[in-house]
């Protein structure tokens, strides 16, 4: 009887803590969403920073050509999110171009080719990268990497999307590596043996059998890496130059959505249009990463189904 | 005619001997059954023949195995080509997560022998018929192989391994997880296949060995106790341990 009571108490505690996490998440979203909603509801905010101002080109004064500009604290505040979105996508793209080949290559090497003793060194070492605080990575990119990259490529700007993207890539690599490596090692050994017994080399086995079998997991790894890159703040804030320039060139400085919030929310006038726009940016990021994580999870489930054969 | 000659094959794992000097021959167009209790080294013996043992670096085979006079463990042996000549079916069916057709043509594609076209389809049909699976899957070749039942999966694996025309077929307890009807189909298929190749059938099932093999080898604790015509092994074994095992007194 006594055992039964402790069991139900423990069960209740676990229940409550699980629910609290979900409630917390929902409350955060409601709070951010509520502040962001003023963009749509408050006429005062809408006049200065309505949806059309956020997303469409706008001319600040009559006679001045229409432009995309993020200058929220100038005499005539300009709230175009376009430069920020371009900056975010630019730096994310560079990060993924840098990180995905390295992370996936390392995952394939570790799971398919490395002897077990080497694998036991590689895996924890790369996963240790995830433990480096992003402010340290940012600092490194700001002080060391930026100069090296500028000199190597002969760039005009010391801080630019290439520098920030590579630094961001260092934060993305461990996530992509871990998920992809797990997906590859989850492929049953019997698949490999079947292929090798047919005369396939290790490469042929990896390419024709293991990779296709693990594809949903590898795709999920890429999606999660993308989500991490979009949401990462400190690295980009420190290593990108943080200038909201409307340019698609990776050699120019940039400002990302997340870095904008971090840099401006501390000094913004409470309740001003600028304040609400920052919350709107936060909502966008929240929805974006939420959807990406959802897609990632879905593909991990598909991997399980595919490998167990219940739905292939 | 001897297809494979095994001379003094030893395999050690650390200080533990798994095989302690096996010498035997595998003849053309015969089914050689390898029987013995669990842990007697049957599977290890089989995996030495197509060098699948290479996947386990802690196991070091010694001795000499020749396939038609050519050393399997010689310098510069083309392992990929060797495994094309020596097919294998595993204890647990291992169809790959792709369509039935892709499973069958994988071997052809690996060895650069094509993988589509009418000749390939003819080959697919021939292999499936030889594995007694054609009637059940002929209309669903594009479906996933994982949707098949366990017995069908194992026959698919058999068909897959004979797609590249091996000269020697290794079967590692191929019926251990199957129902009697699937088992009978596989045994029937083997009788047809031995006209084209040699077959080594490792089995836990003594009755299966007596039903469908020409000769039988009895392994015990890594030793080859006896090898002889199957009739002899089951009716007049020379070694007391063999007669104990085949009559079910131990093992």
Coordinates of C-alpha atoms in Angstrom, one line a residue:
Chain A
X1 CA 0.0 0.0 0.0
X2 CA 2.8 2.4 1.0
X3 CA 4.6 1.6 -2.2
X4 CA 1.6 2.4 -4.2
X5 CA 1.4 5.9 -2.6
X6 CA 5.0 6.7 -3.3
X7 CA 4.5 5.5 -6.9
X8 CA 1.6 7.7 -7.5
X9 CA 3.4 10.7 -5.9
X10 CA 6.3 10.1 -8.2
X11 CA 4.1 9.7 -11.1
X12 CA 2.3 13.0 -10.3
X13 CA 5.6 14.9 -9.9
X14 CA 6.8 13.6 -13.3
X15 CA 3.4 14.5 -14.8
X16 CA 3.6 18.0 -13.4
X17 CA 7.1 18.7 -14.5
X18 CA 6.3 17.5 -18.0
X19 CA 3.2 19.7 -18.2
X20 CA 5.0 22.7 -16.8
X21 CA 7.5 22.6 -19.6
X22 CA 4.7 22.6 -22.2
X23 CA 2.8 25.3 -20.3
X24 CA 6.0 27.4 -20.2
X25 CA 6.4 27.0 -23.9
X26 CA 2.9 28.0 -24.6
X27 CA 3.0 31.0 -22.3
X28 CA 6.2 32.3 -23.9
X29 CA 4.5 32.1 -27.3
X30 CA 1.4 33.8 -26.0
X31 CA 3.5 36.6 -24.4
X32 CA 5.6 37.2 -27.5
X33 CA 2.6 36.8 -29.8
X34 CA 0.5 39.3 -27.8
X35 CA 3.2 42.0 -28.1
X36 CA 3.6 41.3 -31.7
X37 CA -0.1 41.4 -32.4
X38 CA -0.1 45.2 -32.0
X39 CA 1.4 45.3 -35.5
X40 CA -2.0 44.2 -36.7
X41 CA -4.3 45.7 -34.1
X42 CA -3.0 49.1 -32.9
X43 CA -3.6 51.9 -35.4
X44 CA -0.8 53.9 -34.0
X45 CA 1.7 51.1 -34.6
X46 CA 0.2 50.2 -37.9
X47 CA 0.7 53.7 -39.3
X48 CA 4.4 53.6 -38.6
X49 CA 5.1 49.9 -39.0
X50 CA 2.3 48.1 -40.6
X51 CA 2.8 44.9 -42.5
X52 CA 3.3 46.7 -45.8
X53 CA 6.0 48.8 -44.2
X54 CA 7.7 45.7 -42.9
X55 CA 7.6 43.7 -46.1
X56 CA 7.3 46.0 -49.1
X57 CA 9.6 48.8 -50.3
X58 CA 8.7 52.1 -49.0
X59 CA 9.7 55.7 -49.7
X60 CA 10.2 57.6 -46.4
X61 CA 9.5 61.1 -47.9
X62 CA 7.8 62.2 -51.1
X63 CA 10.3 62.3 -53.9
X64 CA 12.7 59.8 -52.4
X65 CA 12.8 56.5 -54.3
X66 CA 11.3 53.5 -52.6
X67 CA 13.7 51.4 -50.6
X68 CA 14.1 48.6 -48.2
X69 CA 15.7 50.0 -45.1
X70 CA 16.0 49.1 -41.4
X71 CA 16.6 52.4 -39.5
X72 CA 14.2 52.2 -36.6
X73 CA 15.8 55.1 -34.6
X74 CA 16.4 57.7 -37.3
X75 CA 14.2 60.8 -37.5
X76 CA 12.0 59.0 -39.9
X77 CA 12.0 55.5 -38.6
X78 CA 12.2 52.8 -41.3
X79 CA 11.1 49.3 -40.5
X80 CA 11.7 47.2 -43.5
X81 CA 12.5 43.6 -42.4
X82 CA 13.9 42.8 -45.8
X83 CA 17.5 43.6 -45.1
X84 CA 17.4 41.6 -41.9
X85 CA 15.8 38.6 -43.6
X86 CA 18.3 38.8 -46.5
X87 CA 21.1 39.0 -43.9
X88 CA 19.8 36.0 -42.0
X89 CA 19.4 33.9 -45.1
X90 CA 22.8 35.0 -46.4
X91 CA 24.7 34.0 -43.2
X92 CA 22.6 30.8 -42.8
X93 CA 23.4 29.8 -46.4
X94 CA 27.1 30.3 -45.9
X95 CA 27.0 28.4 -42.6
X96 CA 25.2 25.5 -44.2
X97 CA 27.5 25.4 -47.2
X98 CA 30.4 25.3 -44.8
X99 CA 28.9 23.0 -42.2
X100 CA 26.8 20.4 -44.0
X101 CA 29.6 18.8 -46.2
X102 CA 32.0 18.7 -43.3
X103 CA 29.4 17.3 -40.8
X104 CA 27.9 14.8 -43.2
X105 CA 31.3 13.7 -44.4
X106 CA 32.5 13.3 -40.8
X107 CA 29.4 11.3 -40.0
X108 CA 29.8 9.0 -43.0
X109 CA 33.5 8.5 -42.2
X110 CA 32.8 7.9 -38.5
X111 CA 30.0 5.4 -39.0
X112 CA 31.2 3.5 -42.1
X113 CA 34.9 3.7 -42.5
X114 CA 36.6 4.6 -39.2
X115 CA 37.9 1.7 -37.0
X116 CA 36.1 1.6 -33.7
X117 CA 38.9 3.1 -31.7
X118 CA 39.1 6.1 -34.0
X119 CA 35.3 6.5 -33.9
X120 CA 35.4 6.7 -30.2
X121 CA 37.7 9.7 -30.5
X122 CA 35.9 11.4 -33.4
X123 CA 32.4 11.3 -32.0
X124 CA 32.9 12.8 -28.6
X125 CA 35.4 15.4 -30.0
X126 CA 32.9 16.8 -32.5
X127 CA 30.1 16.6 -30.0
X128 CA 32.3 18.6 -27.6
X129 CA 32.1 21.5 -30.1
X130 CA 28.5 21.8 -29.1
X131 CA 29.6 22.6 -25.6
X132 CA 31.6 25.7 -26.6
X133 CA 29.5 28.8 -25.6
X134 CA 28.5 30.7 -28.6
X135 CA 30.0 33.9 -27.2
X136 CA 33.4 32.2 -27.2
X137 CA 32.9 31.2 -30.8
X138 CA 31.8 34.7 -31.6
X139 CA 34.8 36.2 -29.9
X140 CA 37.1 33.9 -31.8
X141 CA 35.5 34.8 -35.1
X142 CA 35.6 38.5 -34.2
X143 CA 39.2 38.7 -33.1
X144 CA 41.0 35.9 -34.9
X145 CA 39.1 34.5 -37.8
X146 CA 37.9 37.8 -39.3
X147 CA 41.4 39.0 -39.9
X148 CA 42.6 35.7 -41.3
X149 CA 39.7 35.5 -43.7
X150 CA 40.0 39.1 -44.8
X151 CA 43.7 38.7 -45.6
X152 CA 43.2 35.3 -47.3
X153 CA 40.5 36.5 -49.6
X154 CA 41.4 40.1 -49.9
X155 CA 38.1 41.5 -48.8
X156 CA 37.0 45.1 -48.2
X157 CA 35.2 44.4 -45.0
X158 CA 36.7 42.6 -42.1
X159 CA 33.4 41.5 -40.7
X160 CA 31.1 39.9 -43.3
X161 CA 28.8 37.1 -44.1
X162 CA 31.6 34.7 -44.9
X163 CA 33.3 35.2 -41.6
X164 CA 30.0 35.0 -39.7
X165 CA 28.8 32.1 -41.7
X166 CA 31.9 30.0 -41.0
X167 CA 31.7 30.8 -37.3
X168 CA 28.0 29.9 -37.3
X169 CA 28.9 26.7 -39.2
X170 CA 31.2 25.7 -36.3
X171 CA 28.1 25.8 -34.1
X172 CA 26.0 23.9 -36.6
X173 CA 28.5 21.1 -37.3
X174 CA 28.0 19.2 -34.0
X175 CA 24.2 19.1 -34.3
X176 CA 24.2 17.9 -37.9
X177 CA 27.0 15.4 -37.2
X178 CA 25.3 13.9 -34.1
X179 CA 21.9 13.4 -35.7
X180 CA 23.3 12.2 -39.0
X181 CA 25.8 9.8 -37.3
X182 CA 23.0 8.3 -35.2
X183 CA 20.9 7.9 -38.3
X184 CA 23.7 6.1 -40.1
X185 CA 24.6 3.8 -37.2
X186 CA 20.9 3.0 -36.8
X187 CA 21.1 1.2 -40.1
X188 CA 21.2 -2.4 -39.2
X189 CA 24.5 -4.2 -39.6
X190 CA 22.7 -6.9 -41.6
X191 CA 22.1 -4.4 -44.4
X192 CA 25.8 -3.8 -44.7
X193 CA 26.6 -7.5 -44.5
X194 CA 24.1 -8.3 -47.2
X195 CA 25.6 -5.7 -49.5
X196 CA 29.2 -6.7 -48.8
X197 CA 28.4 -10.4 -49.3
X198 CA 27.2 -9.5 -52.8
X199 CA 30.7 -8.1 -53.5
X200 CA 30.1 -4.4 -52.8
X201 CA 33.0 -2.4 -51.6
X202 CA 32.6 -0.2 -48.4
X203 CA 32.0 2.8 -50.7
X204 CA 29.4 1.1 -52.7
X205 CA 27.7 -0.2 -49.5
X206 CA 27.8 3.3 -48.0
X207 CA 26.5 5.0 -51.1
X208 CA 24.0 2.5 -52.4
X209 CA 22.7 0.9 -49.3
X210 CA 23.4 2.8 -46.0
X211 CA 22.9 6.4 -47.2
X212 CA 19.5 5.7 -48.9
X213 CA 18.3 3.8 -45.8
X214 CA 19.3 6.6 -43.5
X215 CA 18.1 9.4 -45.8
X216 CA 15.2 10.6 -43.7
X217 CA 17.6 10.9 -40.7
X218 CA 20.2 12.7 -42.6
X219 CA 17.6 15.1 -44.0
X220 CA 16.4 15.7 -40.4
X221 CA 20.0 16.5 -39.4
X222 CA 20.2 19.1 -42.1
X223 CA 16.8 20.7 -41.1
X224 CA 17.9 20.8 -37.5
X225 CA 21.1 22.4 -38.5
X226 CA 19.2 25.0 -40.5
X227 CA 17.0 25.7 -37.5
X228 CA 20.0 26.2 -35.2
X229 CA 21.7 28.5 -37.8
X230 CA 18.6 30.7 -38.1
X231 CA 18.1 31.1 -34.4
X232 CA 21.7 31.6 -33.3
X233 CA 22.3 35.1 -32.1
X234 CA 25.5 35.8 -30.3
X235 CA 27.9 34.5 -32.9
X236 CA 26.3 36.4 -35.7
X237 CA 26.0 39.5 -33.6
X238 CA 29.7 39.5 -32.9
X239 CA 31.1 38.4 -36.2
X240 CA 28.9 39.9 -38.9
X241 CA 29.5 43.6 -38.5
X242 CA 25.9 44.0 -37.5
X243 CA 25.1 46.5 -40.2
X244 CA 21.6 46.3 -41.8
X245 CA 22.8 46.6 -45.3
X246 CA 20.5 45.5 -48.2
X247 CA 23.0 43.3 -50.1
X248 CA 23.0 39.7 -51.3
X249 CA 26.8 39.7 -51.5
X250 CA 28.5 37.4 -48.8
X251 CA 31.5 39.8 -48.7
X252 CA 29.3 42.6 -47.1
X253 CA 28.5 43.0 -43.4
X254 CA 25.0 42.0 -42.4
X255 CA 22.5 42.1 -39.6
X256 CA 20.4 39.1 -38.8
X257 CA 16.9 38.9 -37.3
X258 CA 18.0 37.4 -34.0
X259 CA 20.9 39.8 -33.6
X260 CA 18.6 42.7 -34.2
X261 CA 16.4 41.7 -31.2
X262 CA 19.5 41.1 -29.0
X263 CA 21.0 44.4 -29.9
X264 CA 18.0 46.7 -29.8
X265 CA 15.5 45.3 -27.4
X266 CA 17.5 46.5 -24.4
X267 CA 17.2 50.2 -25.4
X268 CA 13.9 50.4 -27.1
X269 CA 11.1 52.6 -25.8
X270 CA 8.6 50.3 -24.1
X271 CA 5.4 50.1 -26.1
X272 CA 6.7 52.0 -29.1
X273 CA 6.2 50.7 -32.7
X274 CA 9.8 49.7 -32.7
X275 CA 9.2 47.6 -29.6
X276 CA 6.4 45.8 -31.2
X277 CA 8.3 45.2 -34.4
X278 CA 11.0 43.5 -32.4
X279 CA 8.5 41.2 -30.9
X280 CA 7.1 40.5 -34.3
X281 CA 10.5 39.4 -35.4
X282 CA 10.7 37.2 -32.4
X283 CA 7.4 35.6 -33.4
X284 CA 8.6 35.0 -36.9
X285 CA 11.8 33.3 -35.6
X286 CA 9.7 31.2 -33.2
X287 CA 7.3 30.0 -35.8
X288 CA 10.2 29.4 -38.2
X289 CA 12.3 27.2 -35.9
X290 CA 9.2 25.5 -34.6
X291 CA 8.2 24.4 -38.1
X292 CA 11.8 23.3 -38.9
X293 CA 12.0 21.2 -35.8
X294 CA 8.7 19.7 -36.6
X295 CA 9.8 18.7 -40.0
X296 CA 13.0 17.3 -38.6
X297 CA 11.1 15.2 -36.1
X298 CA 8.8 13.9 -38.8
X299 CA 11.7 12.7 -40.9
X300 CA 13.3 11.0 -37.9
X301 CA 10.0 9.1 -37.4
X302 CA 10.0 8.2 -41.1
X303 CA 13.5 6.8 -40.7
X304 CA 12.3 4.5 -37.9
X305 CA 9.4 3.3 -40.0
X306 CA 11.6 2.7 -43.0
X307 CA 14.2 0.7 -41.1
X308 CA 11.6 -1.4 -39.3
X309 CA 9.6 -1.9 -42.5
X310 CA 6.2 -0.9 -41.2
X311 CA 5.9 1.8 -43.9
X312 CA 8.6 1.9 -46.5
Chain B
X1 CA 35.7 -32.5 -58.8
X2 CA 36.8 -30.3 -56.0
X3 CA 35.5 -26.8 -56.0
X4 CA 37.0 -25.6 -52.8
X5 CA 39.8 -27.1 -50.8
X6 CA 40.1 -26.0 -47.1
X7 CA 43.4 -26.9 -45.5
X8 CA 44.1 -26.6 -41.8
X9 CA 41.8 -23.6 -41.3
X10 CA 42.3 -22.0 -37.9
X11 CA 40.5 -19.0 -36.5
X12 CA 41.4 -17.4 -33.1
X13 CA 39.8 -14.7 -31.1
X14 CA 42.4 -13.5 -28.7
X15 CA 43.6 -16.7 -27.1
X16 CA 40.3 -18.6 -27.7
X17 CA 40.4 -20.9 -30.7
X18 CA 37.1 -20.8 -32.7
X19 CA 38.2 -23.2 -35.4
X20 CA 41.1 -25.6 -34.6
X21 CA 42.3 -26.7 -38.0
X22 CA 39.6 -27.7 -40.4
X23 CA 40.4 -29.5 -43.6
X24 CA 37.8 -30.5 -46.1
X25 CA 36.8 -30.2 -49.7
X26 CA 33.6 -28.9 -51.3
X27 CA 32.7 -30.6 -54.5
X28 CA 31.0 -29.2 -57.6
X29 CA 27.3 -29.7 -57.7
X30 CA 26.9 -31.0 -54.2
X31 CA 25.1 -29.8 -51.1
X32 CA 27.4 -30.0 -48.2
X33 CA 25.6 -29.7 -44.9
X34 CA 27.6 -28.4 -41.9
X35 CA 26.0 -29.4 -38.6
X36 CA 27.0 -29.0 -35.0
X37 CA 25.8 -27.5 -31.7
X38 CA 25.7 -23.8 -31.2
X39 CA 29.2 -22.3 -30.7
X40 CA 30.9 -25.0 -32.7
X41 CA 32.2 -22.6 -35.3
X42 CA 29.8 -23.3 -38.2
X43 CA 29.1 -19.7 -39.0
X44 CA 32.7 -18.7 -38.6
X45 CA 33.7 -21.4 -41.0
X46 CA 31.2 -20.2 -43.5
X47 CA 32.2 -16.5 -43.2
X48 CA 35.9 -17.6 -43.9
X49 CA 34.9 -18.9 -47.3
X50 CA 33.7 -15.6 -48.7
X51 CA 36.0 -13.5 -46.5
X52 CA 33.1 -11.9 -44.7
X53 CA 35.3 -12.5 -41.7
X54 CA 37.3 -9.5 -42.8
X55 CA 34.6 -7.4 -41.2
X56 CA 35.7 -8.6 -37.8
X57 CA 39.3 -7.5 -37.5
X58 CA 39.7 -9.3 -34.2
X59 CA 39.3 -12.7 -36.0
X60 CA 42.5 -13.8 -37.8
X61 CA 42.0 -16.8 -40.1
X62 CA 45.1 -19.0 -40.7
X63 CA 45.5 -21.9 -43.1
X64 CA 44.8 -22.2 -46.8
X65 CA 41.5 -22.0 -48.7
X66 CA 41.5 -22.3 -52.5
X67 CA 38.6 -21.8 -54.9
X68 CA 39.4 -23.8 -58.1
X69 CA 43.1 -23.6 -57.2
X70 CA 43.2 -19.9 -56.5
X71 CA 44.0 -18.9 -52.9
X72 CA 41.1 -17.0 -51.3
X73 CA 43.5 -15.3 -48.8
X74 CA 46.2 -14.8 -51.4
X75 CA 48.0 -11.5 -52.0
X76 CA 46.0 -9.3 -54.2
X77 CA 42.8 -11.4 -54.2
X78 CA 40.0 -9.4 -55.7
X79 CA 37.6 -9.7 -52.8
X80 CA 34.7 -8.1 -54.6
X81 CA 35.0 -10.6 -57.5
X82 CA 35.5 -13.4 -55.0
X83 CA 32.2 -12.5 -53.4
X84 CA 30.5 -12.4 -56.7
X85 CA 31.6 -16.0 -57.3
X86 CA 30.5 -17.0 -53.7
X87 CA 27.0 -15.9 -52.8
X88 CA 25.6 -15.9 -49.2
X89 CA 22.2 -16.1 -47.5
X90 CA 22.1 -15.1 -43.9
X91 CA 20.2 -16.6 -40.9
X92 CA 18.0 -13.5 -40.5
X93 CA 16.5 -12.4 -43.8
X94 CA 18.1 -9.1 -44.8
X95 CA 16.3 -7.6 -47.7
X96 CA 17.3 -4.0 -48.1
X97 CA 14.9 -1.1 -47.8
X98 CA 14.2 -0.7 -51.5
X99 CA 11.9 -2.3 -54.0
X100 CA 12.0 -6.1 -54.7
X101 CA 13.4 -5.4 -58.1
X102 CA 16.1 -3.1 -56.8
X103 CA 17.1 -5.7 -54.2
X104 CA 17.6 -8.2 -57.0
X105 CA 19.5 -6.0 -59.4
X106 CA 21.8 -4.6 -56.7
X107 CA 24.4 -7.2 -57.3
X108 CA 24.4 -6.5 -61.1
X109 CA 24.7 -2.8 -60.4
X110 CA 27.6 -3.2 -58.0
X111 CA 29.5 -5.3 -60.5
X112 CA 28.7 -3.0 -63.4
X113 CA 26.7 -5.7 -65.2
X114 CA 23.7 -3.4 -66.0
X115 CA 20.6 -3.3 -63.9
X116 CA 17.8 -2.7 -66.3
X117 CA 16.6 -3.8 -69.7
X118 CA 15.0 -7.0 -71.0
X119 CA 18.0 -9.2 -70.3
X120 CA 18.0 -8.1 -66.6
X121 CA 14.3 -8.7 -66.3
X122 CA 14.8 -12.2 -67.8
X123 CA 17.5 -12.8 -65.2
X124 CA 15.2 -11.5 -62.4
X125 CA 12.5 -13.9 -63.5
X126 CA 14.9 -16.8 -63.7
X127 CA 16.3 -16.1 -60.2
X128 CA 12.9 -15.7 -58.7
X129 CA 11.6 -18.9 -60.2
X130 CA 14.7 -20.7 -59.0
X131 CA 13.9 -19.4 -55.5
X132 CA 10.3 -20.4 -55.8
X133 CA 9.1 -16.8 -55.3
X134 CA 8.2 -15.7 -58.8
X135 CA 4.4 -16.5 -58.6
X136 CA 4.1 -14.5 -55.4
X137 CA 5.9 -11.4 -56.4
X138 CA 5.7 -11.1 -60.2
X139 CA 3.0 -8.4 -60.1
X140 CA 4.6 -6.4 -57.3
X141 CA 8.3 -6.1 -58.2
X142 CA 8.2 -2.3 -57.6
X143 CA 6.9 -2.7 -54.0
X144 CA 9.2 -2.5 -51.0
X145 CA 10.9 -5.7 -50.2
X146 CA 10.2 -5.1 -46.5
X147 CA 6.5 -5.7 -47.0
X148 CA 7.1 -9.4 -47.8
X149 CA 6.6 -12.0 -45.1
X150 CA 9.7 -13.5 -43.4
X151 CA 9.7 -16.6 -45.6
X152 CA 9.3 -14.6 -48.7
X153 CA 12.1 -12.2 -47.6
X154 CA 14.4 -15.2 -47.2
X155 CA 13.6 -16.5 -50.6
X156 CA 14.1 -13.0 -52.0
X157 CA 17.6 -13.0 -50.4
X158 CA 18.2 -16.4 -52.0
X159 CA 17.1 -15.0 -55.4
X160 CA 19.3 -11.9 -54.9
X161 CA 22.4 -14.0 -54.2
X162 CA 22.0 -16.1 -57.3
X163 CA 21.4 -13.1 -59.6
X164 CA 25.1 -12.7 -60.2
X165 CA 25.6 -16.5 -61.1
X166 CA 27.7 -17.6 -58.1
X167 CA 29.6 -20.8 -58.3
X168 CA 29.3 -21.5 -54.6
X169 CA 26.4 -20.6 -52.4
X170 CA 26.8 -20.3 -48.7
X171 CA 23.6 -20.6 -46.5
X172 CA 23.9 -19.8 -42.8
X173 CA 20.9 -21.5 -41.1
X174 CA 18.6 -20.1 -43.8
X175 CA 15.5 -21.6 -42.4
X176 CA 16.0 -21.0 -38.7
X177 CA 13.2 -18.5 -38.4
X178 CA 10.9 -19.9 -41.0
X179 CA 7.7 -21.9 -41.0
X180 CA 7.7 -25.5 -42.4
X181 CA 6.2 -24.5 -45.7
X182 CA 8.7 -21.8 -46.4
X183 CA 11.5 -24.2 -45.3
X184 CA 10.2 -26.8 -47.7
X185 CA 10.2 -24.3 -50.6
X186 CA 13.8 -23.3 -49.8
X187 CA 15.0 -26.9 -49.6
X188 CA 13.3 -27.6 -53.0
X189 CA 15.0 -24.5 -54.5
X190 CA 18.4 -25.8 -53.3
X191 CA 17.9 -29.1 -55.0
X192 CA 17.3 -27.2 -58.3
X193 CA 20.2 -24.8 -57.7
X194 CA 22.9 -27.5 -57.1
X195 CA 22.8 -28.4 -60.8
X196 CA 24.4 -25.0 -61.4
X197 CA 26.6 -24.5 -58.3
X198 CA 28.0 -25.9 -55.1
X199 CA 26.1 -25.3 -51.9
X200 CA 27.3 -25.2 -48.3
X201 CA 24.3 -25.4 -45.9
X202 CA 25.0 -24.6 -42.3
X203 CA 22.1 -25.8 -40.3
X204 CA 21.0 -26.3 -36.7
X205 CA 18.4 -28.7 -37.9
X206 CA 19.8 -32.2 -38.1
X207 CA 16.8 -33.5 -40.0
X208 CA 17.2 -30.8 -42.6
X209 CA 20.8 -31.9 -43.2
X210 CA 19.7 -35.5 -43.6
X211 CA 16.8 -34.5 -46.0
X212 CA 18.6 -32.4 -48.5
X213 CA 22.4 -32.7 -48.4
X214 CA 24.7 -35.0 -50.3
X215 CA 27.5 -34.9 -47.7
X216 CA 27.5 -33.8 -44.1
X217 CA 30.3 -32.3 -42.0
X218 CA 30.0 -32.4 -38.2
X219 CA 31.7 -29.7 -36.3
X220 CA 32.2 -29.7 -32.5
X221 CA 34.0 -27.0 -30.5
X222 CA 35.9 -25.9 -33.6
X223 CA 37.0 -29.4 -34.6
X224 CA 35.9 -31.2 -37.7
X225 CA 34.8 -34.5 -36.1
X226 CA 33.6 -36.3 -39.2
X227 CA 32.7 -35.6 -42.9
X228 CA 31.1 -38.2 -45.0
X229 CA 28.2 -39.0 -47.3
X230 CA 25.0 -38.0 -45.6
X231 CA 23.7 -41.5 -45.5
X232 CA 26.8 -42.7 -43.8
X233 CA 26.8 -39.9 -41.2
X234 CA 23.2 -40.7 -40.3
X235 CA 23.2 -44.5 -40.5
X236 CA 26.7 -45.5 -39.8
X237 CA 28.8 -42.7 -38.2
X238 CA 32.4 -43.5 -37.5
X239 CA 32.7 -41.3 -34.4
X240 CA 30.8 -41.8 -31.2
X241 CA 30.2 -38.1 -30.8
X242 CA 28.6 -37.9 -34.2
X243 CA 26.2 -40.7 -33.5
X244 CA 25.3 -39.1 -30.2
X245 CA 24.6 -35.8 -31.9
X246 CA 22.6 -37.0 -34.9
X247 CA 20.6 -39.3 -32.7
X248 CA 19.8 -36.4 -30.4
X249 CA 21.6 -37.5 -27.3
X250 CA 23.2 -34.1 -26.9
X251 CA 23.3 -30.7 -28.6

